[in-house]
Short mmCIF file of C-alpha atoms and ligand atoms in Angstrom, two decimals:
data_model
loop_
_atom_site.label_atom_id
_atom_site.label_comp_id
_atom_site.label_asym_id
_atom_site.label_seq_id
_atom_site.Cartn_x
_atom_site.Cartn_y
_atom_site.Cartn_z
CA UNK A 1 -2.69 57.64 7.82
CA UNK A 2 -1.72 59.65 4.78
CA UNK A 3 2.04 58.93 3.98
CA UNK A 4 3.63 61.82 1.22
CA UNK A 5 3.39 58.51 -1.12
CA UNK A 6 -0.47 58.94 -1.37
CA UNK A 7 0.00 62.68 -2.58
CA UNK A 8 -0.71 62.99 -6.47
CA UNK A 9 2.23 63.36 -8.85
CA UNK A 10 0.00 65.64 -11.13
CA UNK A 11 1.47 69.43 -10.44
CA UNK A 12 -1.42 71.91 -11.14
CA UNK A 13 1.33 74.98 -9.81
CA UNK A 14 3.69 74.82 -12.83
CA UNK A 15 7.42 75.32 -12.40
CA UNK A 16 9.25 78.74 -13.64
CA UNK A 17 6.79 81.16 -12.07
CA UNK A 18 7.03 84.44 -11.40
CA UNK A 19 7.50 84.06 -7.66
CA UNK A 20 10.79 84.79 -5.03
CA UNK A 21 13.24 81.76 -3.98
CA UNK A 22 11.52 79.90 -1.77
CA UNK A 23 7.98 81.36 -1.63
CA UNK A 24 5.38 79.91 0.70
CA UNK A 25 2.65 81.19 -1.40
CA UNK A 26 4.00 78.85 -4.42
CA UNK A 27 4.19 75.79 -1.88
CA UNK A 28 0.61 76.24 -0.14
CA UNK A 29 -0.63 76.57 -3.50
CA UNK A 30 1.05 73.60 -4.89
CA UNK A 31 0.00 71.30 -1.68
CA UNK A 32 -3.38 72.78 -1.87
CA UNK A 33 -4.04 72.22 -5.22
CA UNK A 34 -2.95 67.88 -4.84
CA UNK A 35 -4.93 68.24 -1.64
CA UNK A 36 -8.38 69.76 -4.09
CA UNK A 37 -7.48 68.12 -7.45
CA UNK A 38 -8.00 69.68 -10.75
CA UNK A 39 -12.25 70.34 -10.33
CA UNK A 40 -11.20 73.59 -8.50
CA UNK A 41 -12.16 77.15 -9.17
CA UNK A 42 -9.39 79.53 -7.92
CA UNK A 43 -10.33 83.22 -6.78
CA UNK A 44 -6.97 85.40 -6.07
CA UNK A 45 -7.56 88.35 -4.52
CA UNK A 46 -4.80 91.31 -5.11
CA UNK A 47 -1.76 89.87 -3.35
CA UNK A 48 1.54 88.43 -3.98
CA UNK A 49 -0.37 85.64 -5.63
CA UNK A 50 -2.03 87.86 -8.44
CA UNK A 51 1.50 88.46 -9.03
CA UNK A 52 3.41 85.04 -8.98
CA UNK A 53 0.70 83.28 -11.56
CA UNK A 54 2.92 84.88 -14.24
CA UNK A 55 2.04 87.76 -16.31
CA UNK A 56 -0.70 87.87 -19.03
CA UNK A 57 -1.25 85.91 -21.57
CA UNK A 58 0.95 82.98 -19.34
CA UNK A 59 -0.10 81.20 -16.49
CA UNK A 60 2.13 79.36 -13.72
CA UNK A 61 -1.43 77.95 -12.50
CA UNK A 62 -3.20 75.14 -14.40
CA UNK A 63 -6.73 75.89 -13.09
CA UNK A 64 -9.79 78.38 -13.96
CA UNK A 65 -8.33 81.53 -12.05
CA UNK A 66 -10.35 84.65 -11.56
CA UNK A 67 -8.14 87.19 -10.26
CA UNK A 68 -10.47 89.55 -8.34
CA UNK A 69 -10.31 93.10 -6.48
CA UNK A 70 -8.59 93.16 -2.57
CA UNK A 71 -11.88 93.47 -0.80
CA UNK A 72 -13.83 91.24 -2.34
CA UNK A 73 -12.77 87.56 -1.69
CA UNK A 74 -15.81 86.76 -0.12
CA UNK A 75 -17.75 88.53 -2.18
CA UNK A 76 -16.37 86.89 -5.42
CA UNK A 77 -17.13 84.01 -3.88
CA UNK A 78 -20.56 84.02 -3.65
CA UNK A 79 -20.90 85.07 -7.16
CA UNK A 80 -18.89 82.04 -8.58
CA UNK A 81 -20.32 79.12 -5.75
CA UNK A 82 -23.89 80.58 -6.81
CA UNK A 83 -22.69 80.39 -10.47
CA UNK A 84 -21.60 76.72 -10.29
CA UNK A 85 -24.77 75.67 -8.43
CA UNK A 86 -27.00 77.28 -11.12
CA UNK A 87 -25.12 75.06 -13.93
CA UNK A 88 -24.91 71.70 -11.93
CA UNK A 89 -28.60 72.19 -11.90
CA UNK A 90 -29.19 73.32 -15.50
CA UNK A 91 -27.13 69.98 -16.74
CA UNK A 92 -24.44 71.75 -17.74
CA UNK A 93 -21.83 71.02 -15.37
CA UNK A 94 -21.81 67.20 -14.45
CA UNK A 95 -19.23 67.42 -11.35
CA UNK A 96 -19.69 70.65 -9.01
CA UNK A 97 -16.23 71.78 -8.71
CA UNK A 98 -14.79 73.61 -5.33
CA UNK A 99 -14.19 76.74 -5.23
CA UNK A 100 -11.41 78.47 -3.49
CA UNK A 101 -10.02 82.00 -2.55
CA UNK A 102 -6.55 82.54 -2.19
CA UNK A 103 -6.30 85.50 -0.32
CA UNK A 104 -3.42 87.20 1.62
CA UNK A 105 -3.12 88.25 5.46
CA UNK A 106 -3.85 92.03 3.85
CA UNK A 107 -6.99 91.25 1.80
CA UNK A 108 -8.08 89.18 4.73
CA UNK A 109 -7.53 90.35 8.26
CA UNK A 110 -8.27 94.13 7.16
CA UNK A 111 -9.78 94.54 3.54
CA UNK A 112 -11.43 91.83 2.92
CA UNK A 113 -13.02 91.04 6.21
CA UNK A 114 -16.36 92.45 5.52
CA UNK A 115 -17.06 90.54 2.41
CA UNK A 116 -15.72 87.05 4.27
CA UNK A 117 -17.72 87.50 7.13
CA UNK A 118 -20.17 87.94 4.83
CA UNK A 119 -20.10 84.81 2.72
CA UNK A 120 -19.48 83.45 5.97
CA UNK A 121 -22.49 84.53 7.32
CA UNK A 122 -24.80 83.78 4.00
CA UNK A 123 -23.55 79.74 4.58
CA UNK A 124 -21.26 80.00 0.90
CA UNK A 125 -20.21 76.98 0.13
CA UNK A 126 -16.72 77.61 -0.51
CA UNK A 127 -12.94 77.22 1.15
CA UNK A 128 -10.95 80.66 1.90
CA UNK A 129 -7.34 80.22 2.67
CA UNK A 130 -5.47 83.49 3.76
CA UNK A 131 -2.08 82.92 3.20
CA UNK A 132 -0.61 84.81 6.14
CA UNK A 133 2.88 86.36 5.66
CA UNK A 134 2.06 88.90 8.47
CA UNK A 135 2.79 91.84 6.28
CA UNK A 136 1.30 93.86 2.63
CA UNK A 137 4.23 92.00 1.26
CA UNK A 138 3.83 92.77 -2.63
CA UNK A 139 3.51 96.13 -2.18
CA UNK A 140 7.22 96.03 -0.39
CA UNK A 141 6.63 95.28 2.90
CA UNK A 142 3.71 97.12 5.13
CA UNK A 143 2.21 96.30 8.94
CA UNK A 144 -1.32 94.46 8.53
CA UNK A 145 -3.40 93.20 11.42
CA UNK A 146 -1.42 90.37 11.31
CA UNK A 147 1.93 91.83 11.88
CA UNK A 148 2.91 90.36 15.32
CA UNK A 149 4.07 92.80 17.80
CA UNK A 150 7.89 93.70 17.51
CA UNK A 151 7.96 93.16 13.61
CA UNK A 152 9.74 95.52 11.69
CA UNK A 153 8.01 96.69 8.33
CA UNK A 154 8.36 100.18 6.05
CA UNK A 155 5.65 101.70 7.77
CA UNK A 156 6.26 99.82 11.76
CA UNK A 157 10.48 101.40 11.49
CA UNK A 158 10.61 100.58 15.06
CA UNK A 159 8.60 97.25 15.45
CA UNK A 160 4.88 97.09 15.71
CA UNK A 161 3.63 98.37 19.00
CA UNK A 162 0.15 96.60 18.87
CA UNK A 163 -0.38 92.36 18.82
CA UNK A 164 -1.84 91.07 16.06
CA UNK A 165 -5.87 89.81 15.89
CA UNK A 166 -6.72 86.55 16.44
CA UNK A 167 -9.00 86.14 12.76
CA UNK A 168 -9.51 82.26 13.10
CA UNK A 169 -11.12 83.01 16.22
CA UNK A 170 -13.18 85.73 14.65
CA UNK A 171 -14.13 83.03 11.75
CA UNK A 172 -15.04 80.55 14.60
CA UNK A 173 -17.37 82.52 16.09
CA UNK A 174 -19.00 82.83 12.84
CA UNK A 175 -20.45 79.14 13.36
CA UNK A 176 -19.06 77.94 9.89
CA UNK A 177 -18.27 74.23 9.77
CA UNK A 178 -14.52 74.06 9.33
CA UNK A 179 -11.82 76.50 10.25
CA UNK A 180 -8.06 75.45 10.39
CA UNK A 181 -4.99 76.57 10.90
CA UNK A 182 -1.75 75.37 8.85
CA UNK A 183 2.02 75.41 8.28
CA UNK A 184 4.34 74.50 5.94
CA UNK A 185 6.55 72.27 8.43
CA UNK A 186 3.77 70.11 8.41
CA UNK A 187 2.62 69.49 4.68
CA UNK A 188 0.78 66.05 5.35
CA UNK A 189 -1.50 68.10 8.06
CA UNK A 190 -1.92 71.01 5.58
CA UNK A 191 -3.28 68.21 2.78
CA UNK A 192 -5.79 66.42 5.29
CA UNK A 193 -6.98 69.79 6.12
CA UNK A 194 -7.69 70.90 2.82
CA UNK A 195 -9.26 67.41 2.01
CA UNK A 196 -11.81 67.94 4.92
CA UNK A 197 -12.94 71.13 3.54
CA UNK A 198 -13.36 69.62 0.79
CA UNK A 199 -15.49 67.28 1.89
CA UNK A 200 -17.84 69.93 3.82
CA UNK A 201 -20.42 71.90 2.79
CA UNK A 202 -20.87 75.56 3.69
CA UNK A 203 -18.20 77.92 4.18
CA UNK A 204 -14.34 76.59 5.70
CA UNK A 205 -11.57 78.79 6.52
CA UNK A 206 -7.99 77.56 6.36
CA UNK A 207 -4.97 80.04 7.74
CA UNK A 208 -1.15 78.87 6.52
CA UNK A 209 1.66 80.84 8.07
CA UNK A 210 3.66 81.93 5.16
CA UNK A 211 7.19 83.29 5.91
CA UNK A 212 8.30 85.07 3.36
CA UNK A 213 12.04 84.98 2.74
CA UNK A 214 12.06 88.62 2.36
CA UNK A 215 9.80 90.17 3.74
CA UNK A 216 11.05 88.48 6.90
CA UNK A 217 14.75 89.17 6.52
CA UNK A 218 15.45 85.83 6.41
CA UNK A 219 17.32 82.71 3.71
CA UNK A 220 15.27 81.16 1.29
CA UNK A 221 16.94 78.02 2.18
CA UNK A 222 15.48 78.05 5.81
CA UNK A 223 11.75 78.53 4.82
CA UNK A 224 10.68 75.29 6.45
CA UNK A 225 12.70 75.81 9.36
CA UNK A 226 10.97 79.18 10.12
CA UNK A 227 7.37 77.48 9.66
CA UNK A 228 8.70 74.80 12.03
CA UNK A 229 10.11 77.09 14.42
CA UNK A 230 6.94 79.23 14.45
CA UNK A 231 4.95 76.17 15.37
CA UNK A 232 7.59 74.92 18.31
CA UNK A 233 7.78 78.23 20.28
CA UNK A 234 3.65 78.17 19.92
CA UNK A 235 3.85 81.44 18.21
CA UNK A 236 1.57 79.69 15.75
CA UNK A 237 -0.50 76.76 17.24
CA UNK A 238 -2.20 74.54 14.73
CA UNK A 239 -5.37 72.83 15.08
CA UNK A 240 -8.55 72.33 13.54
CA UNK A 241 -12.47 73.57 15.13
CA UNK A 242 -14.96 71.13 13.76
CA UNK A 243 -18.72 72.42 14.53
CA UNK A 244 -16.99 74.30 17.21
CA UNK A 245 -15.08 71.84 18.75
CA UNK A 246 -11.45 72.62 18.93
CA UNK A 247 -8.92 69.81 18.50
CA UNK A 248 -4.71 70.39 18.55
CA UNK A 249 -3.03 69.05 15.59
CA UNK A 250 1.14 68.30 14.26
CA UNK A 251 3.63 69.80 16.55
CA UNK A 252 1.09 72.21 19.10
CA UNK A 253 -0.99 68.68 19.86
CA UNK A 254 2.76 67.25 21.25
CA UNK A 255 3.24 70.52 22.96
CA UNK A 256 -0.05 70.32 24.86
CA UNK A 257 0.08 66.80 25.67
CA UNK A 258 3.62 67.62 27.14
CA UNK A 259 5.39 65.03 24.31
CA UNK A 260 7.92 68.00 23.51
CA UNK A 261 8.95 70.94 25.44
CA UNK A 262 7.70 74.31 23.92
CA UNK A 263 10.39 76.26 22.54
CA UNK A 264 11.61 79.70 24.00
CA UNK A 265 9.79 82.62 21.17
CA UNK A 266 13.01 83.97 21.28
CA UNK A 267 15.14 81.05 19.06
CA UNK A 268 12.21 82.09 16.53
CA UNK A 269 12.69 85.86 17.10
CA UNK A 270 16.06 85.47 16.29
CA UNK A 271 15.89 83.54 13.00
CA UNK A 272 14.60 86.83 11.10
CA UNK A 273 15.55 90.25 10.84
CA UNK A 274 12.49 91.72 10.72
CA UNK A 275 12.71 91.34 14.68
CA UNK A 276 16.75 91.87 15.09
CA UNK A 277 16.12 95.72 15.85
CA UNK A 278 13.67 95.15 18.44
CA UNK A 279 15.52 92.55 20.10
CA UNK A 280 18.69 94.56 19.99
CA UNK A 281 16.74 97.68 22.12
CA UNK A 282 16.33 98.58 25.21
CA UNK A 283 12.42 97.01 24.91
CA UNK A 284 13.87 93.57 22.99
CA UNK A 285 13.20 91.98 26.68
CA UNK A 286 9.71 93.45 27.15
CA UNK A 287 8.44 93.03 23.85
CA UNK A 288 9.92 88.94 24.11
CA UNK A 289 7.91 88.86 27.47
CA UNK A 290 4.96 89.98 25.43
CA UNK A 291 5.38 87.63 22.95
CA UNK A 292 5.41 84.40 25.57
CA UNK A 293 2.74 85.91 26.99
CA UNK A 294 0.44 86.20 24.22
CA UNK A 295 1.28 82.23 23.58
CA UNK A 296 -0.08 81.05 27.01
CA UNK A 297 -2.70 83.57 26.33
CA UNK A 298 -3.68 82.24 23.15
CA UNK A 299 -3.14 78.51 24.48
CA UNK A 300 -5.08 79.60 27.41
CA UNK A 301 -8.28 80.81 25.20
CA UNK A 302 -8.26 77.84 23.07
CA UNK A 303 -7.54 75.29 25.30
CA UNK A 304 -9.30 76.59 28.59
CA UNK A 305 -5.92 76.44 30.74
CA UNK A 306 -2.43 76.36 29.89
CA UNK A 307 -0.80 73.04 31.51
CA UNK A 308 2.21 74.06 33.96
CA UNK A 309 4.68 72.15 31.54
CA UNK A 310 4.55 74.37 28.49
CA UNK B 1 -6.86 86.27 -27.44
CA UNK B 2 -9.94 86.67 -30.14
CA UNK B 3 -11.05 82.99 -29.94
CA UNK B 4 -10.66 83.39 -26.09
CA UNK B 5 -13.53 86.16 -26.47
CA UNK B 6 -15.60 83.93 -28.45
CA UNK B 7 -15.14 80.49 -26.31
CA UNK B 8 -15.94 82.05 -23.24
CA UNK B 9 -18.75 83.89 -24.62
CA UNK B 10 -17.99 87.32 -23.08
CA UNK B 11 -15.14 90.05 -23.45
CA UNK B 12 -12.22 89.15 -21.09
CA UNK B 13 -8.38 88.35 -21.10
CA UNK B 14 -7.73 84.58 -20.49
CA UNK B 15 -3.91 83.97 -19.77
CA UNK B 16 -3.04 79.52 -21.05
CA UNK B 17 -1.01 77.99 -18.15
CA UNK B 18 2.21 76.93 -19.21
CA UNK B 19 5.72 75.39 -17.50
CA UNK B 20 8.19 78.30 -17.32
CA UNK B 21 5.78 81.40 -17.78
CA UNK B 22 8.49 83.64 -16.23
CA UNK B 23 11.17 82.02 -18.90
CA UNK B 24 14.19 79.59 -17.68
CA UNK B 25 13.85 80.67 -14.42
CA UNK B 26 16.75 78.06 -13.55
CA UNK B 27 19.13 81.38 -14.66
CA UNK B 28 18.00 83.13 -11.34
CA UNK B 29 19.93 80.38 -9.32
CA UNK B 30 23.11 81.53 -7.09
CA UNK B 31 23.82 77.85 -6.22
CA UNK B 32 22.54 74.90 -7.64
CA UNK B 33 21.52 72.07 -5.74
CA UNK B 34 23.59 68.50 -6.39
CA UNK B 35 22.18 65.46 -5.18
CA UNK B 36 24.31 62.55 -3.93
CA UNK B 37 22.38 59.16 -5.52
CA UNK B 38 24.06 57.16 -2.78
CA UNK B 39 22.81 58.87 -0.02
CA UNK B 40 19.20 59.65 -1.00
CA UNK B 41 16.91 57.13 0.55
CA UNK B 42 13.56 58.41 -1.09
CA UNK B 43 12.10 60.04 1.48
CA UNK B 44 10.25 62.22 -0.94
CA UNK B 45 10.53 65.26 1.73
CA UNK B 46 12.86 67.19 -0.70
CA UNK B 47 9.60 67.04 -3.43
CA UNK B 48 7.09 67.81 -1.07
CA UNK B 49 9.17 71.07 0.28
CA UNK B 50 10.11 72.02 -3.18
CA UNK B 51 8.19 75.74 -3.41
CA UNK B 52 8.65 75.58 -7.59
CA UNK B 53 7.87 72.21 -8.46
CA UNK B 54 11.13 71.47 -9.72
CA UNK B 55 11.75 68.07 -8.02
CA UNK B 56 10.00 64.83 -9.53
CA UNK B 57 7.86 62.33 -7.06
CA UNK B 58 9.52 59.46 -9.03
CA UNK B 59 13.37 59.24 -8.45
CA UNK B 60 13.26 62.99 -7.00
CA UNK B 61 15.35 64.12 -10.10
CA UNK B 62 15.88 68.13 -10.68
CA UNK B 63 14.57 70.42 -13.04
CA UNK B 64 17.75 72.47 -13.43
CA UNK B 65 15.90 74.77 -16.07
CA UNK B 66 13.69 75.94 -13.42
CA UNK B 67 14.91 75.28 -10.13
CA UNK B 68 15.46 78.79 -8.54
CA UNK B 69 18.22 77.46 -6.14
CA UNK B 70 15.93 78.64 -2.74
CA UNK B 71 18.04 75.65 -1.03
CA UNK B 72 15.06 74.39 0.59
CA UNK B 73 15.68 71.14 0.05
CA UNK B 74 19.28 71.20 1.30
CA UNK B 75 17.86 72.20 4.50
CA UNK B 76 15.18 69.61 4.59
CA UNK B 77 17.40 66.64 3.17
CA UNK B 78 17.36 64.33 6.27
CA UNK B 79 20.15 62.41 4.97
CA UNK B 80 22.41 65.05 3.83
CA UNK B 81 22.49 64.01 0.07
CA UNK B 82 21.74 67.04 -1.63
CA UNK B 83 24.36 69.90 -1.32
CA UNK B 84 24.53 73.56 -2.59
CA UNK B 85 27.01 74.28 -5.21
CA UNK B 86 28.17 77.74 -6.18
CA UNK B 87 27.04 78.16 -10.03
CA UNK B 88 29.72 79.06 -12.13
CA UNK B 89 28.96 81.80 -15.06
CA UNK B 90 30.49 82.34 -17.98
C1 TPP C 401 -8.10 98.70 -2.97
C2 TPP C 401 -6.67 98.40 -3.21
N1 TPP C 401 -5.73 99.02 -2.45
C3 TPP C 401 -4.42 98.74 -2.63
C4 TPP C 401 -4.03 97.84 -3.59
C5 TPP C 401 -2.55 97.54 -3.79
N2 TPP C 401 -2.16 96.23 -3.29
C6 TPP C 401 -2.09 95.16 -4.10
S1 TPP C 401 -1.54 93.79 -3.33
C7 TPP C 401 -1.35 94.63 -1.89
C8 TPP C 401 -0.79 93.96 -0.67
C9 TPP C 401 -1.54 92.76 -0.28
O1 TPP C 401 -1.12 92.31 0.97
P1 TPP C 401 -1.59 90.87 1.42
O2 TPP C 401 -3.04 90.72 1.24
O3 TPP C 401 -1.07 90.62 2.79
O4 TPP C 401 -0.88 89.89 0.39
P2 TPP C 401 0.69 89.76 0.13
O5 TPP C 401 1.07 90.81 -0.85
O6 TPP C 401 1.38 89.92 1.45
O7 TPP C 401 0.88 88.40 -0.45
C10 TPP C 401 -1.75 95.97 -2.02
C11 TPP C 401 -1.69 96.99 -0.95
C12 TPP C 401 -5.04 97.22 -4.37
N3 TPP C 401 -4.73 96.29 -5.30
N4 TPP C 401 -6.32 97.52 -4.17
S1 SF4 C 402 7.51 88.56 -1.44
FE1 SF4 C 402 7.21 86.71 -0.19
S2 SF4 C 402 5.07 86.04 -0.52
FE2 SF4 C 402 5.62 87.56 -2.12
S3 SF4 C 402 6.29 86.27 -3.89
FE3 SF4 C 402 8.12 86.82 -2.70
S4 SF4 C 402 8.42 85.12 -1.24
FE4 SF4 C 402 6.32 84.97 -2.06
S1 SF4 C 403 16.78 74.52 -4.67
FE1 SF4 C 403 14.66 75.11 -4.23
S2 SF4 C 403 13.72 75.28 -6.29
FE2 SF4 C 403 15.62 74.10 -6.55
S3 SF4 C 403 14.98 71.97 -6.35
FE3 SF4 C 403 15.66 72.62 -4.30
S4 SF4 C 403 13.77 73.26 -3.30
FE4 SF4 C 403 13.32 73.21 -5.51
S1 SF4 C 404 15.08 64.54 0.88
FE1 SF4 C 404 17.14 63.67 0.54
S2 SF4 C 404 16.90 61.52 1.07
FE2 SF4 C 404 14.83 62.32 0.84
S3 SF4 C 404 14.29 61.91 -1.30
FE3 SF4 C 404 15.19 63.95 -1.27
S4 SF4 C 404 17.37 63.68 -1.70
FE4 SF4 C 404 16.53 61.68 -1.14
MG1 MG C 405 0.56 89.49 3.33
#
């Protein structure tokens, strides 16, 4: 078991960035980076990210950081894990270093899909991590195809109509060796994950939930709470598919096994106010009924039934 | 950024990483977070939730020039020993 005691000191994210109280980007990325060490190639594709690293000619990130178009993650990719391969063999790199795309739920779920399925599908040997605030959050708040249903952004003024998509399925049924999914409530689960992918070869894909202070309408002081809450009421389940077996991990494994009672999706609903409009309408019940649905639905689809505790 | 040109070996911009690249970013902070020696029993949970780096692993000390005051690890204190304190400006 890895305690918080085993995590390195060394901080590779350096203090006085450029990003918002309380960002989640900032805190995947510094987890991430302990998790991966300093033989890591970082790819940002155009996101909040390309934006908290600083400004040129400074840097918040002490890594080799390419920061590269919205579409082309995957692409990008490709280019730099062929790259490294090419100079471990030539003699001029003596350790192969990982290489990772930092990518948000924008330049993932909709732009960038193409080129990650892609790399996906050509076997790169590389880890993608979409950082998933469920919005176009540096360009001041837009609905993505990760915008759950009832969200408020600029361009959903009455709450998104439409669920979101279900990407670390769609990266399952790619057949790549390692996909995950990750919150912030449960950093020590986060680290192992990224220190699996590490360890595999061919292409891993590793979601965090990212609320975003405010983007979500929400305290910066209660970031953690919101991941944790998010993971309680099962409107994000965690758990890792190794060679296509799916296994529950942190607080969705005690859910399933009926160790803790799933929280109502409405004590999460109610901790932002990206959703207070919704809920305050004539539709706030139907679109919460929606909402608990789509959690036994999604339990139900990874899990094969949904046990009559939850 | 000429000898950045020339080390890389091809024309591109190179930012150097640095502590504090958006300046004393501690100025941004509403509150400021206090911590209470006696209660804090080393959990480490405030340093692992701390978004900006600004808490140390060793004796969880804070980096008042660049904590941001988010209050993050307020919240996540299990023991109650750090509290938010209004900053006062002259
Ligand atoms: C082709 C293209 N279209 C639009 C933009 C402008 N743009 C930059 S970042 C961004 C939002 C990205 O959203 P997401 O990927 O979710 O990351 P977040 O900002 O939420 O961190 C947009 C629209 C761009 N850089 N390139
Ligand atoms: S808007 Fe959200 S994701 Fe973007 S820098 Fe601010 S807190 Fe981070
Ligand atoms: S207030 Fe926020 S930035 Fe400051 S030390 Fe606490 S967690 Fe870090
Ligand atoms: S979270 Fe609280 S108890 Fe734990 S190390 Fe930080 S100040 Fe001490
Ligand atoms: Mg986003």
């Amino acid at each position: 078991m890895v305690s918080f005691k085993d995590l390195p000191e060394e901080e590779l994210f350096l203090a006085g960035s450029t990003a918002c109280q309380g960002c989640p980007s900032s805190l995947a990325l510094r987890i991430a980076f302990k998790a991966l060490g300093s033989n890591t190639i970082l790819i940002v594709v155009a996101s909040c990210t390309s934006v908290l690293q600083g400004s040129y000619p400074l840097s918040a990130i002490n890594l080799p950081l390419m920061n590269v178009a919205f579409a082309t993650g995957g692409a990008s990719a490709s280019g730099v894990a062929a790259g490294v391969k090419a100079l471990v063999k030539r003699g001029e790199l003596a350790e192969e270093p990982t290489v990772l795309v930092w990518a948000g739920d924008g330049g993932t779920y909709d732009i960038g899909i193409q080129s990650l399925s892609g790399a996906a599908e050509r076997e790169t040997d590389f880890i993608y991590v979409c950082y998933n605030n469920e919005m176009y959050s540096n360009t001041g708040t837009q609905r993505s195809g990760a915008t759950p249903l009832g969200a408020w952004t600029t361009t959903t003024p009455g709450g998104k109509v439409q669920h979101r998509k279900d990407i670390a399925q769609i990266m399952i049924a790619h057949r790549i060796p390692y996909v995950a999914t990750a919150s912030l409530a449960y950093p020590l689960d986060f680290y192992q994950k990224m220190q699996k992918a590490k360890g595999i070869r061919g292409t891993k894909y590793i979601e965090m939930l990212a609320p975003c202070p405010p983007g979500w309408k929400f305290p910066s002081a209660q970031m953690i709470e919101v991941s944790r809450l998010a993971v309680q009421s099962g409107m994000w389940l965690l758990y890792e598919n190794e060679d296509g077996e799916t296994r529950f991990t942190g607080g969705t494994k005690r859910i399933i096994e009926g160790k803790v009672k799933k929280k109502p999706v409405k004590d999460y609903l109610e901790m932002q106010g990206r959703f207070r409009q919704v809920l305050a309408s004539p539709e706030g019940q139907e679109a919460e009924d929606l909402l608990e649905e789509q959690v036994s639905d999604s339990i139900r689809r990874l899990h094969g039934w949904v046990p009559e505790y939850i | 950024m000429k000898e950045d040109s020339e080390e890389v070996g091809y024309m591109t911009s190179v930012s150097r990483p640095v502590k504090g690249c958006a300046g004393d970013t501690g100025e941004w902070r509403v509150f400021r977070p206090v911590k209470d020696e006696e209660k804090c029993n080393n959990c480490l949970l405030c340093w692992i939730f701390c978004p900006e780096a600004t808490i140390s692993k060793d004796g969880q000390e804070i980096d008042y020039q660049y904590c941001k005051g988010c209050g993050i690890c307020a919240v996540e204190c299990p023991t109650g020993a750090i509290t938010m304190v209004k900053e006062e400006k002259q």
